[in-house]
């Protein structure tokens, strides 16, 4: 395992730039703006950032992953996307989000990819190359993906550029299609985060606000987020939440079916326009989440725009999914698998929360 030397200067968050070090290693600028020395050849990676793993698959470097977090290995779609995630394959070991240095040294890793910038610093102090992978907006996401491209070489760089162009093109297409949409016809959207420990009436008021990815996603889809005055993720007051009167609701997360069942049968929600008019939508799912900045963002934008404005934007259903997964993951899935993704279900067709 190569040892990392921290160059230390902060040079702008997540530029992903790469330089050669005097000892033959490379210097990468990570998402915390720290210059980190990494080996010239990165062959053994522990990646505990669940949001980074799908990009590694897209870049075709999944065979380099020797360790991952439980949120990756325990995901019902993980082994469908990569056989190496199967426990019996014995290829990818389980690590915590902030993995133990001794375990990393024993695993002879070349690089650790994780979200926590301060813990990455601690690992580097112990001679373990570690880079921070995190983002809070689209520009930072692009910088993070570009950084992975710098780590893994020319093919990975080409993938990053292609994927970013796909997302930009999707967003521009939606914008062009909705340019003549009258302001008073824009949808007013409420978002429910259904990723908690349980679905309940109270948790229907866990939502996202201004400055969040959800606000960006909804606005880029041509709609207004009715909770924009709140913080990024907030449990809001029940009475105030009901008074927002959204005409459209998106429920997202592994308990989305259970949350929708509660909402549609709760007397409190029956006068809310979205519930009265049956405009309560669930999000698709797969190995990467559809309700945040992720690999699936081009699909998510297209799906959302169609649900909001079917007369303006077409969504190709499983055919659009099939094309995306073949082009950006290099995977062919069956119609049944694609249908289950589109419906937000497990590979076997059961609910994600089951």
PDB file of N, CA and C in Angstrom, residues 60-163:
ATOM      1  N   UNK A  60     -16.560   1.593 -14.817  1.00  0.00           N
ATOM      2  CA  UNK A  60     -16.015   0.274 -15.128  1.00  0.00           C
ATOM      3  C   UNK A  60     -14.880  -0.165 -14.229  1.00  0.00           C
ATOM      4  N   UNK A  61     -14.810   0.378 -12.996  1.00  0.00           N
ATOM      5  CA  UNK A  61     -13.709   0.033 -12.101  1.00  0.00           C
ATOM      6  C   UNK A  61     -14.217  -0.724 -10.872  1.00  0.00           C
ATOM      7  N   UNK A  62     -15.364  -1.379 -10.985  1.00  0.00           N
ATOM      8  CA  UNK A  62     -15.928  -2.085  -9.841  1.00  0.00           C
ATOM      9  C   UNK A  62     -15.030  -3.196  -9.316  1.00  0.00           C
ATOM     10  N   UNK A  63     -14.222  -3.794 -10.192  1.00  0.00           N
ATOM     11  CA  UNK A  63     -13.321  -4.866  -9.740  1.00  0.00           C
ATOM     12  C   UNK A  63     -12.231  -4.355  -8.807  1.00  0.00           C
ATOM     13  N   UNK A  64     -12.053  -3.049  -8.733  1.00  0.00           N
ATOM     14  CA  UNK A  64     -11.060  -2.466  -7.831  1.00  0.00           C
ATOM     15  C   UNK A  64     -11.607  -2.303  -6.409  1.00  0.00           C
ATOM     16  N   UNK A  65     -12.934  -2.429  -6.238  1.00  0.00           N
ATOM     17  CA  UNK A  65     -13.544  -2.229  -4.925  1.00  0.00           C
ATOM     18  C   UNK A  65     -13.324  -3.470  -4.056  1.00  0.00           C
ATOM     19  N   UNK A  66     -12.612  -3.296  -2.954  1.00  0.00           N
ATOM     20  CA  UNK A  66     -12.367  -4.414  -2.035  1.00  0.00           C
ATOM     21  C   UNK A  66     -13.093  -4.225  -0.707  1.00  0.00           C
ATOM     22  N   UNK A  67     -13.730  -3.062  -0.537  1.00  0.00           N
ATOM     23  CA  UNK A  67     -14.472  -2.801   0.690  1.00  0.00           C
ATOM     24  C   UNK A  67     -15.524  -1.742   0.462  1.00  0.00           C
ATOM     25  N   UNK A  68     -16.677  -1.881   1.156  1.00  0.00           N
ATOM     26  CA  UNK A  68     -17.768  -0.920   1.023  1.00  0.00           C
ATOM     27  C   UNK A  68     -18.579  -0.900   2.310  1.00  0.00           C
ATOM     28  N   UNK A  69     -19.448   0.092   2.424  1.00  0.00           N
ATOM     29  CA  UNK A  69     -20.296   0.243   3.591  1.00  0.00           C
ATOM     30  C   UNK A  69     -21.530  -0.652   3.482  1.00  0.00           C
ATOM     31  N   UNK A  70     -22.173  -0.893   4.618  1.00  0.00           N
ATOM     32  CA  UNK A  70     -23.361  -1.732   4.640  1.00  0.00           C
ATOM     33  C   UNK A  70     -24.512  -1.176   3.828  1.00  0.00           C
ATOM     34  N   UNK A  71     -24.584   0.165   3.679  1.00  0.00           N
ATOM     35  CA  UNK A  71     -25.636   0.751   2.866  1.00  0.00           C
ATOM     36  C   UNK A  71     -25.490   0.387   1.402  1.00  0.00           C
ATOM     37  N   UNK A  72     -24.277   0.017   1.007  1.00  0.00           N
ATOM     38  CA  UNK A  72     -24.045  -0.506  -0.347  1.00  0.00           C
ATOM     39  C   UNK A  72     -24.279  -2.006  -0.387  1.00  0.00           C
ATOM     40  N   UNK A  73     -23.570  -2.734   0.463  1.00  0.00           N
ATOM     41  CA  UNK A  73     -23.637  -4.198   0.403  1.00  0.00           C
ATOM     42  C   UNK A  73     -25.005  -4.731   0.807  1.00  0.00           C
ATOM     43  N   UNK A  74     -25.729  -3.991   1.651  1.00  0.00           N
ATOM     44  CA  UNK A  74     -27.037  -4.450   2.088  1.00  0.00           C
ATOM     45  C   UNK A  74     -28.173  -4.001   1.198  1.00  0.00           C
ATOM     46  N   UNK A  75     -27.883  -3.222   0.171  1.00  0.00           N
ATOM     47  CA  UNK A  75     -28.926  -2.735  -0.730  1.00  0.00           C
ATOM     48  C   UNK A  75     -29.460  -3.891  -1.568  1.00  0.00           C
ATOM     49  N   UNK A  76     -30.772  -3.965  -1.701  1.00  0.00           N
ATOM     50  CA  UNK A  76     -31.375  -5.110  -2.398  1.00  0.00           C
ATOM     51  C   UNK A  76     -30.984  -5.180  -3.871  1.00  0.00           C
ATOM     52  N   UNK A  77     -30.626  -4.044  -4.470  1.00  0.00           N
ATOM     53  CA  UNK A  77     -30.258  -4.044  -5.893  1.00  0.00           C
ATOM     54  C   UNK A  77     -28.753  -4.197  -6.116  1.00  0.00           C
ATOM     55  N   UNK A  78     -27.945  -4.190  -5.046  1.00  0.00           N
ATOM     56  CA  UNK A  78     -26.486  -4.164  -5.208  1.00  0.00           C
ATOM     57  C   UNK A  78     -25.964  -5.337  -6.033  1.00  0.00           C
ATOM     58  N   UNK A  79     -26.324  -6.548  -5.646  1.00  0.00           N
ATOM     59  CA  UNK A  79     -25.799  -7.732  -6.323  1.00  0.00           C
ATOM     60  C   UNK A  79     -26.360  -7.908  -7.726  1.00  0.00           C
ATOM     61  N   UNK A  80     -27.489  -7.252  -8.013  1.00  0.00           N
ATOM     62  CA  UNK A  80     -28.037  -7.281  -9.371  1.00  0.00           C
ATOM     63  C   UNK A  80     -27.146  -6.464 -10.299  1.00  0.00           C
ATOM     64  N   UNK A  81     -26.577  -5.398  -9.766  1.00  0.00           N
ATOM     65  CA  UNK A  81     -25.708  -4.540 -10.565  1.00  0.00           C
ATOM     66  C   UNK A  81     -24.280  -5.077 -10.650  1.00  0.00           C
ATOM     67  N   UNK A  82     -23.820  -5.799  -9.605  1.00  0.00           N
ATOM     68  CA  UNK A  82     -22.445  -6.304  -9.611  1.00  0.00           C
ATOM     69  C   UNK A  82     -22.368  -7.564  -8.764  1.00  0.00           C
ATOM     70  N   UNK A  83     -22.024  -8.679  -9.408  1.00  0.00           N
ATOM     71  CA  UNK A  83     -21.942  -9.970  -8.713  1.00  0.00           C
ATOM     72  C   UNK A  83     -20.961  -9.933  -7.549  1.00  0.00           C
ATOM     73  N   UNK A  84     -19.946  -9.068  -7.643  1.00  0.00           N
ATOM     74  CA  UNK A  84     -18.941  -9.001  -6.599  1.00  0.00           C
ATOM     75  C   UNK A  84     -19.473  -8.541  -5.264  1.00  0.00           C
ATOM     76  N   UNK A  85     -20.677  -7.947  -5.264  1.00  0.00           N
ATOM     77  CA  UNK A  85     -21.274  -7.509  -4.007  1.00  0.00           C
ATOM     78  C   UNK A  85     -21.973  -8.653  -3.268  1.00  0.00           C
ATOM     79  N   UNK A  86     -22.117  -9.799  -3.910  1.00  0.00           N
ATOM     80  CA  UNK A  86     -22.702 -10.947  -3.227  1.00  0.00           C
ATOM     81  C   UNK A  86     -21.752 -11.424  -2.132  1.00  0.00           C
ATOM     82  N   UNK A  87     -22.302 -11.735  -0.980  1.00  0.00           N
ATOM     83  CA  UNK A  87     -21.463 -12.156   0.143  1.00  0.00           C
ATOM     84  C   UNK A  87     -20.639 -13.388  -0.205  1.00  0.00           C
ATOM     85  N   UNK A  88     -21.263 -14.312  -0.931  1.00  0.00           N
ATOM     86  CA  UNK A  88     -20.564 -15.556  -1.259  1.00  0.00           C
ATOM     87  C   UNK A  88     -19.416 -15.348  -2.240  1.00  0.00           C
ATOM     88  N   UNK A  89     -19.405 -14.200  -2.927  1.00  0.00           N
ATOM     89  CA  UNK A  89     -18.311 -13.936  -3.863  1.00  0.00           C
ATOM     90  C   UNK A  89     -17.002 -13.676  -3.128  1.00  0.00           C
ATOM     91  N   UNK A  90     -17.104 -13.144  -1.906  1.00  0.00           N
ATOM     92  CA  UNK A  90     -15.910 -12.903  -1.103  1.00  0.00           C
ATOM     93  C   UNK A  90     -14.983 -11.845  -1.663  1.00  0.00           C
ATOM     94  N   UNK A  91     -15.513 -10.942  -2.486  1.00  0.00           N
ATOM     95  CA  UNK A  91     -14.667  -9.927  -3.128  1.00  0.00           C
ATOM     96  C   UNK A  91     -14.650  -8.598  -2.380  1.00  0.00           C
ATOM     97  N   UNK A  92     -15.774  -8.244  -1.762  1.00  0.00           N
ATOM     98  CA  UNK A  92     -15.915  -6.917  -1.166  1.00  0.00           C
ATOM     99  C   UNK A  92     -16.233  -7.065   0.314  1.00  0.00           C
ATOM    100  N   UNK A  93     -15.326  -6.568   1.158  1.00  0.00           N
ATOM    101  CA  UNK A  93     -15.502  -6.679   2.607  1.00  0.00           C
ATOM    102  C   UNK A  93     -16.361  -5.534   3.139  1.00  0.00           C
ATOM    103  N   UNK A  94     -16.962  -5.765   4.281  1.00  0.00           N
ATOM    104  CA  UNK A  94     -17.815  -4.773   4.928  1.00  0.00           C
ATOM    105  C   UNK A  94     -16.977  -3.845   5.806  1.00  0.00           C
ATOM    106  N   UNK A  95     -17.138  -2.526   5.616  1.00  0.00           N
ATOM    107  CA  UNK A  95     -16.460  -1.520   6.431  1.00  0.00           C
ATOM    108  C   UNK A  95     -17.478  -0.511   6.935  1.00  0.00           C
ATOM    109  N   UNK A  96     -17.157   0.140   8.060  1.00  0.00           N
ATOM    110  CA  UNK A  96     -17.984   1.228   8.556  1.00  0.00           C
ATOM    111  C   UNK A  96     -17.786   2.473   7.712  1.00  0.00           C
ATOM    112  N   UNK A  97     -18.639   3.474   7.936  1.00  0.00           N
ATOM    113  CA  UNK A  97     -18.520   4.711   7.160  1.00  0.00           C
ATOM    114  C   UNK A  97     -17.158   5.363   7.369  1.00  0.00           C
ATOM    115  N   UNK A  98     -16.648   5.299   8.591  1.00  0.00           N
ATOM    116  CA  UNK A  98     -15.302   5.776   8.891  1.00  0.00           C
ATOM    117  C   UNK A  98     -14.465   4.561   9.284  1.00  0.00           C
ATOM    118  N   UNK A  99     -13.887   3.888   8.301  1.00  0.00           N
ATOM    119  CA  UNK A  99     -13.252   2.589   8.542  1.00  0.00           C
ATOM    120  C   UNK A  99     -12.008   2.663   9.421  1.00  0.00           C
ATOM    121  N   UNK A 100     -11.813   1.599  10.176  1.00  0.00           N
ATOM    122  CA  UNK A 100     -10.688   1.470  11.087  1.00  0.00           C
ATOM    123  C   UNK A 100      -9.368   1.398  10.315  1.00  0.00           C
ATOM    124  N   UNK A 101      -8.386   2.187  10.760  1.00  0.00           N
ATOM    125  CA  UNK A 101      -7.108   2.255  10.054  1.00  0.00           C
ATOM    126  C   UNK A 101      -6.408   0.909  10.009  1.00  0.00           C
ATOM    127  N   UNK A 102      -6.443   0.174  11.125  1.00  0.00           N
ATOM    128  CA  UNK A 102      -5.770  -1.127  11.148  1.00  0.00           C
ATOM    129  C   UNK A 102      -6.376  -2.083  10.128  1.00  0.00           C
ATOM    130  N   UNK A 103      -7.702  -2.056   9.998  1.00  0.00           N
ATOM    131  CA  UNK A 103      -8.370  -2.928   9.026  1.00  0.00           C
ATOM    132  C   UNK A 103      -8.017  -2.532   7.594  1.00  0.00           C
ATOM    133  N   UNK A 104      -7.876  -1.239   7.377  1.00  0.00           N
ATOM    134  CA  UNK A 104      -7.509  -0.771   6.038  1.00  0.00           C
ATOM    135  C   UNK A 104      -6.088  -1.192   5.681  1.00  0.00           C
ATOM    136  N   UNK A 105      -5.190  -1.083   6.643  1.00  0.00           N
ATOM    137  CA  UNK A 105      -3.804  -1.501   6.404  1.00  0.00           C
ATOM    138  C   UNK A 105      -3.742  -3.006   6.140  1.00  0.00           C
ATOM    139  N   UNK A 106      -4.526  -3.774   6.916  1.00  0.00           N
ATOM    140  CA  UNK A 106      -4.566  -5.220   6.715  1.00  0.00           C
ATOM    141  C   UNK A 106      -5.122  -5.582   5.346  1.00  0.00           C
ATOM    142  N   UNK A 107      -6.047  -4.746   4.828  1.00  0.00           N
ATOM    143  CA  UNK A 107      -6.640  -5.004   3.514  1.00  0.00           C
ATOM    144  C   UNK A 107      -5.748  -4.528   2.373  1.00  0.00           C
ATOM    145  N   UNK A 108      -4.621  -3.919   2.714  1.00  0.00           N
ATOM    146  CA  UNK A 108      -3.639  -3.472   1.721  1.00  0.00           C
ATOM    147  C   UNK A 108      -4.268  -2.547   0.677  1.00  0.00           C
ATOM    148  N   UNK A 109      -5.017  -1.557   1.156  1.00  0.00           N
ATOM    149  CA  UNK A 109      -5.736  -0.683   0.232  1.00  0.00           C
ATOM    150  C   UNK A 109      -4.815   0.372  -0.373  1.00  0.00           C
ATOM    151  N   UNK A 110      -5.110   0.753  -1.590  1.00  0.00           N
ATOM    152  CA  UNK A 110      -4.403   1.846  -2.251  1.00  0.00           C
ATOM    153  C   UNK A 110      -5.088   3.189  -2.001  1.00  0.00           C
ATOM    154  N   UNK A 111      -6.418   3.145  -1.764  1.00  0.00           N
ATOM    155  CA  UNK A 111      -7.166   4.390  -1.627  1.00  0.00           C
ATOM    156  C   UNK A 111      -8.468   4.141  -0.875  1.00  0.00           C
ATOM    157  N   UNK A 112      -8.829   5.101  -0.027  1.00  0.00           N
ATOM    158  CA  UNK A 112     -10.121   5.091   0.648  1.00  0.00           C
ATOM    159  C   UNK A 112     -10.927   6.293   0.149  1.00  0.00           C
ATOM    160  N   UNK A 113     -12.176   6.053  -0.218  1.00  0.00           N
ATOM    161  CA  UNK A 113     -13.084   7.119  -0.652  1.00  0.00           C
ATOM    162  C   UNK A 113     -14.209   7.190   0.373  1.00  0.00           C
ATOM    163  N   UNK A 114     -14.364   8.332   1.010  1.00  0.00           N
ATOM    164  CA  UNK A 114     -15.377   8.468   2.054  1.00  0.00           C
ATOM    165  C   UNK A 114     -15.903   9.890   2.090  1.00  0.00           C
ATOM    166  N   UNK A 115     -16.976  10.107   2.842  1.00  0.00           N
ATOM    167  CA  UNK A 115     -17.633  11.414   2.878  1.00  0.00           C
ATOM    168  C   UNK A 115     -17.022  12.359   3.898  1.00  0.00           C
ATOM    169  N   UNK A 116     -16.585  11.836   5.011  1.00  0.00           N
ATOM    170  CA  UNK A 116     -16.140  12.650   6.144  1.00  0.00           C
ATOM    171  C   UNK A 116     -14.725  13.191   5.906  1.00  0.00           C
ATOM    172  N   UNK A 117     -14.637  14.501   5.642  1.00  0.00           N
ATOM    173  CA  UNK A 117     -13.342  15.111   5.326  1.00  0.00           C
ATOM    174  C   UNK A 117     -12.381  15.061   6.503  1.00  0.00           C
ATOM    175  N   UNK A 118     -12.901  15.255   7.717  1.00  0.00           N
ATOM    176  CA  UNK A 118     -12.015  15.254   8.884  1.00  0.00           C
ATOM    177  C   UNK A 118     -11.461  13.864   9.146  1.00  0.00           C
ATOM    178  N   UNK A 119     -12.274  12.827   8.905  1.00  0.00           N
ATOM    179  CA  UNK A 119     -11.767  11.475   9.119  1.00  0.00           C
ATOM    180  C   UNK A 119     -10.776  11.083   8.017  1.00  0.00           C
ATOM    181  N   UNK A 120     -11.007  11.582   6.809  1.00  0.00           N
ATOM    182  CA  UNK A 120     -10.032  11.350   5.739  1.00  0.00           C
ATOM    183  C   UNK A 120      -8.676  11.916   6.142  1.00  0.00           C
ATOM    184  N   UNK A 121      -8.712  13.085   6.791  1.00  0.00           N
ATOM    185  CA  UNK A 121      -7.465  13.690   7.284  1.00  0.00           C
ATOM    186  C   UNK A 121      -6.787  12.793   8.310  1.00  0.00           C
ATOM    187  N   UNK A 122      -7.570  12.203   9.228  1.00  0.00           N
ATOM    188  CA  UNK A 122      -7.008  11.319  10.243  1.00  0.00           C
ATOM    189  C   UNK A 122      -6.348  10.098   9.600  1.00  0.00           C
ATOM    190  N   UNK A 123      -6.996   9.539   8.579  1.00  0.00           N
ATOM    191  CA  UNK A 123      -6.405   8.382   7.897  1.00  0.00           C
ATOM    192  C   UNK A 123      -5.100   8.764   7.209  1.00  0.00           C
ATOM    193  N   UNK A 124      -5.071   9.924   6.582  1.00  0.00           N
ATOM    194  CA  UNK A 124      -3.849  10.346   5.896  1.00  0.00           C
ATOM    195  C   UNK A 124      -2.699  10.537   6.886  1.00  0.00           C
ATOM    196  N   UNK A 125      -3.019  10.985   8.108  1.00  0.00           N
ATOM    197  CA  UNK A 125      -1.982  11.132   9.119  1.00  0.00           C
ATOM    198  C   UNK A 125      -1.369   9.794   9.493  1.00  0.00           C
ATOM    199  N   UNK A 126      -2.130   8.714   9.261  1.00  0.00           N
ATOM    200  CA  UNK A 126      -1.634   7.364   9.557  1.00  0.00           C
ATOM    201  C   UNK A 126      -1.068   6.684   8.313  1.00  0.00           C
ATOM    202  N   UNK A 127      -0.867   7.491   7.261  1.00  0.00           N
ATOM    203  CA  UNK A 127      -0.223   6.970   6.056  1.00  0.00           C
ATOM    204  C   UNK A 127      -1.157   6.281   5.085  1.00  0.00           C
ATOM    205  N   UNK A 128      -2.459   6.470   5.231  1.00  0.00           N
ATOM    206  CA  UNK A 128      -3.438   5.801   4.354  1.00  0.00           C
ATOM    207  C   UNK A 128      -4.012   6.829   3.389  1.00  0.00           C
ATOM    208  N   UNK A 129      -3.826   6.666   2.087  1.00  0.00           N
ATOM    209  CA  UNK A 129      -4.403   7.608   1.123  1.00  0.00           C
ATOM    210  C   UNK A 129      -5.922   7.616   1.224  1.00  0.00           C
ATOM    211  N   UNK A 130      -6.499   8.775   1.469  1.00  0.00           N
ATOM    212  CA  UNK A 130      -7.945   8.884   1.633  1.00  0.00           C
ATOM    213  C   UNK A 130      -8.416  10.199   1.039  1.00  0.00           C
ATOM    214  N   UNK A 131      -9.491  10.143   0.259  1.00  0.00           N
ATOM    215  CA  UNK A 131     -10.049  11.344  -0.349  1.00  0.00           C
ATOM    216  C   UNK A 131     -11.512  11.501   0.045  1.00  0.00           C
ATOM    217  N   UNK A 132     -11.919  12.752   0.182  1.00  0.00           N
ATOM    218  CA  UNK A 132     -13.293  13.087   0.533  1.00  0.00           C
ATOM    219  C   UNK A 132     -14.130  13.187  -0.733  1.00  0.00           C
ATOM    220  N   UNK A 133     -15.278  12.478  -0.742  1.00  0.00           N
ATOM    221  CA  UNK A 133     -16.237  12.543  -1.848  1.00  0.00           C
ATOM    222  C   UNK A 133     -17.549  13.059  -1.282  1.00  0.00           C
ATOM    223  N   UNK A 134     -17.873  14.313  -1.563  1.00  0.00           N
ATOM    224  CA  UNK A 134     -19.123  14.882  -1.070  1.00  0.00           C
ATOM    225  C   UNK A 134     -19.522  16.056  -1.956  1.00  0.00           C
ATOM    226  N   UNK A 135     -20.802  16.426  -1.884  1.00  0.00           N
ATOM    227  CA  UNK A 135     -21.304  17.535  -2.688  1.00  0.00           C
ATOM    228  C   UNK A 135     -22.652  17.975  -2.126  1.00  0.00           C
ATOM    229  N   UNK A 136     -23.007  19.240  -2.372  1.00  0.00           N
ATOM    230  CA  UNK A 136     -24.293  19.753  -1.914  1.00  0.00           C
ATOM    231  C   UNK A 136     -25.091  20.395  -3.047  1.00  0.00           C
ATOM    232  N   UNK A 137     -24.495  20.507  -4.233  1.00  0.00           N
ATOM    233  CA  UNK A 137     -25.209  21.063  -5.377  1.00  0.00           C
ATOM    234  C   UNK A 137     -24.669  20.434  -6.658  1.00  0.00           C
ATOM    235  N   UNK A 138     -25.258  20.787  -7.781  1.00  0.00           N
ATOM    236  CA  UNK A 138     -24.890  20.130  -9.041  1.00  0.00           C
ATOM    237  C   UNK A 138     -23.444  20.424  -9.437  1.00  0.00           C
ATOM    238  N   UNK A 139     -22.994  21.645  -9.258  1.00  0.00           N
ATOM    239  CA  UNK A 139     -21.612  21.972  -9.618  1.00  0.00           C
ATOM    240  C   UNK A 139     -20.626  21.149  -8.789  1.00  0.00           C
ATOM    241  N   UNK A 140     -20.914  21.019  -7.497  1.00  0.00           N
ATOM    242  CA  UNK A 140     -20.034  20.213  -6.643  1.00  0.00           C
ATOM    243  C   UNK A 140     -20.115  18.740  -7.010  1.00  0.00           C
ATOM    244  N   UNK A 141     -21.293  18.276  -7.437  1.00  0.00           N
ATOM    245  CA  UNK A 141     -21.418  16.895  -7.903  1.00  0.00           C
ATOM    246  C   UNK A 141     -20.525  16.663  -9.109  1.00  0.00           C
ATOM    247  N   UNK A 142     -20.570  17.571 -10.065  1.00  0.00           N
ATOM    248  CA  UNK A 142     -19.720  17.425 -11.255  1.00  0.00           C
ATOM    249  C   UNK A 142     -18.248  17.409 -10.864  1.00  0.00           C
ATOM    250  N   UNK A 143     -17.857  18.280  -9.931  1.00  0.00           N
ATOM    251  CA  UNK A 143     -16.464  18.303  -9.485  1.00  0.00           C
ATOM    252  C   UNK A 143     -16.078  16.987  -8.823  1.00  0.00           C
ATOM    253  N   UNK A 144     -17.007  16.405  -8.043  1.00  0.00           N
ATOM    254  CA  UNK A 144     -16.729  15.131  -7.374  1.00  0.00           C
ATOM    255  C   UNK A 144     -16.567  13.999  -8.390  1.00  0.00           C
ATOM    256  N   UNK A 145     -17.436  13.975  -9.400  1.00  0.00           N
ATOM    257  CA  UNK A 145     -17.344  12.943 -10.436  1.00  0.00           C
ATOM    258  C   UNK A 145     -16.066  13.131 -11.247  1.00  0.00           C
ATOM    259  N   UNK A 146     -15.726  14.378 -11.541  1.00  0.00           N
ATOM    260  CA  UNK A 146     -14.468  14.648 -12.257  1.00  0.00           C
ATOM    261  C   UNK A 146     -13.267  14.174 -11.449  1.00  0.00           C
ATOM    262  N   UNK A 147     -13.328  14.341 -10.128  1.00  0.00           N
ATOM    263  CA  UNK A 147     -12.245  13.869  -9.268  1.00  0.00           C
ATOM    264  C   UNK A 147     -12.060  12.363  -9.410  1.00  0.00           C
ATOM    265  N   UNK A 148     -13.169  11.612  -9.418  1.00  0.00           N
ATOM    266  CA  UNK A 148     -13.065  10.163  -9.609  1.00  0.00           C
ATOM    267  C   UNK A 148     -12.445   9.852 -10.971  1.00  0.00           C
ATOM    268  N   UNK A 149     -12.808  10.647 -11.964  1.00  0.00           N
ATOM    269  CA  UNK A 149     -12.191  10.451 -13.278  1.00  0.00           C
ATOM    270  C   UNK A 149     -10.697  10.623 -13.240  1.00  0.00           C
ATOM    271  N   UNK A 150     -10.227  11.632 -12.490  1.00  0.00           N
ATOM    272  CA  UNK A 150      -8.781  11.849 -12.349  1.00  0.00           C
ATOM    273  C   UNK A 150      -8.118  10.665 -11.649  1.00  0.00           C
ATOM    274  N   UNK A 151      -8.798  10.092 -10.677  1.00  0.00           N
ATOM    275  CA  UNK A 151      -8.230   8.958  -9.944  1.00  0.00           C
ATOM    276  C   UNK A 151      -8.066   7.744 -10.839  1.00  0.00           C
ATOM    277  N   UNK A 152      -9.086   7.475 -11.664  1.00  0.00           N
ATOM    278  CA  UNK A 152      -9.135   6.186 -12.358  1.00  0.00           C
ATOM    279  C   UNK A 152      -8.772   6.226 -13.841  1.00  0.00           C
ATOM    280  N   UNK A 153      -8.374   7.385 -14.361  1.00  0.00           N
ATOM    281  CA  UNK A 153      -7.783   7.409 -15.690  1.00  0.00           C
ATOM    282  C   UNK A 153      -8.682   7.898 -16.807  1.00  0.00           C
ATOM    283  N   UNK A 154      -8.151   7.784 -18.028  1.00  0.00           N
ATOM    284  CA  UNK A 154      -8.773   8.401 -19.199  1.00  0.00           C
ATOM    285  C   UNK A 154     -10.187   7.892 -19.471  1.00  0.00           C
ATOM    286  N   UNK A 155     -10.416   6.586 -19.368  1.00  0.00           N
ATOM    287  CA  UNK A 155     -11.759   6.061 -19.621  1.00  0.00           C
ATOM    288  C   UNK A 155     -12.755   6.598 -18.604  1.00  0.00           C
ATOM    289  N   UNK A 156     -12.311   6.704 -17.361  1.00  0.00           N
ATOM    290  CA  UNK A 156     -13.172   7.249 -16.310  1.00  0.00           C
ATOM    291  C   UNK A 156     -13.444   8.731 -16.551  1.00  0.00           C
ATOM    292  N   UNK A 157     -12.439   9.463 -17.004  1.00  0.00           N
ATOM    293  CA  UNK A 157     -12.644  10.880 -17.331  1.00  0.00           C
ATOM    294  C   UNK A 157     -13.669  11.024 -18.449  1.00  0.00           C
ATOM    295  N   UNK A 158     -13.558  10.159 -19.464  1.00  0.00           N
ATOM    296  CA  UNK A 158     -14.489  10.217 -20.590  1.00  0.00           C
ATOM    297  C   UNK A 158     -15.912   9.908 -20.125  1.00  0.00           C
ATOM    298  N   UNK A 159     -16.036   8.940 -19.209  1.00  0.00           N
ATOM    299  CA  UNK A 159     -17.357   8.623 -18.675  1.00  0.00           C
ATOM    300  C   UNK A 159     -17.946   9.822 -17.944  1.00  0.00           C
ATOM    301  N   UNK A 160     -17.129  10.474 -17.105  1.00  0.00           N
ATOM    302  CA  UNK A 160     -17.605  11.627 -16.343  1.00  0.00           C
ATOM    303  C   UNK A 160     -18.133  12.705 -17.275  1.00  0.00           C
ATOM    304  N   UNK A 161     -17.382  12.997 -18.329  1.00  0.00           N
ATOM    305  CA  UNK A 161     -17.805  14.029 -19.281  1.00  0.00           C
ATOM    306  C   UNK A 161     -19.104  13.634 -19.981  1.00  0.00           C
ATOM    307  N   UNK A 162     -19.216  12.360 -20.355  1.00  0.00           N
ATOM    308  CA  UNK A 162     -20.423  11.880 -21.052  1.00  0.00           C
ATOM    309  C   UNK A 162     -21.645  11.943 -20.150  1.00  0.00           C
ATOM    310  N   UNK A 163     -21.476  11.512 -18.902  1.00  0.00           N
ATOM    311  CA  UNK A 163     -22.609  11.511 -17.973  1.00  0.00           C
ATOM    312  C   UNK A 163     -23.057  12.941 -17.660  1.00  0.00           C
TER     313      UNK A 163
END
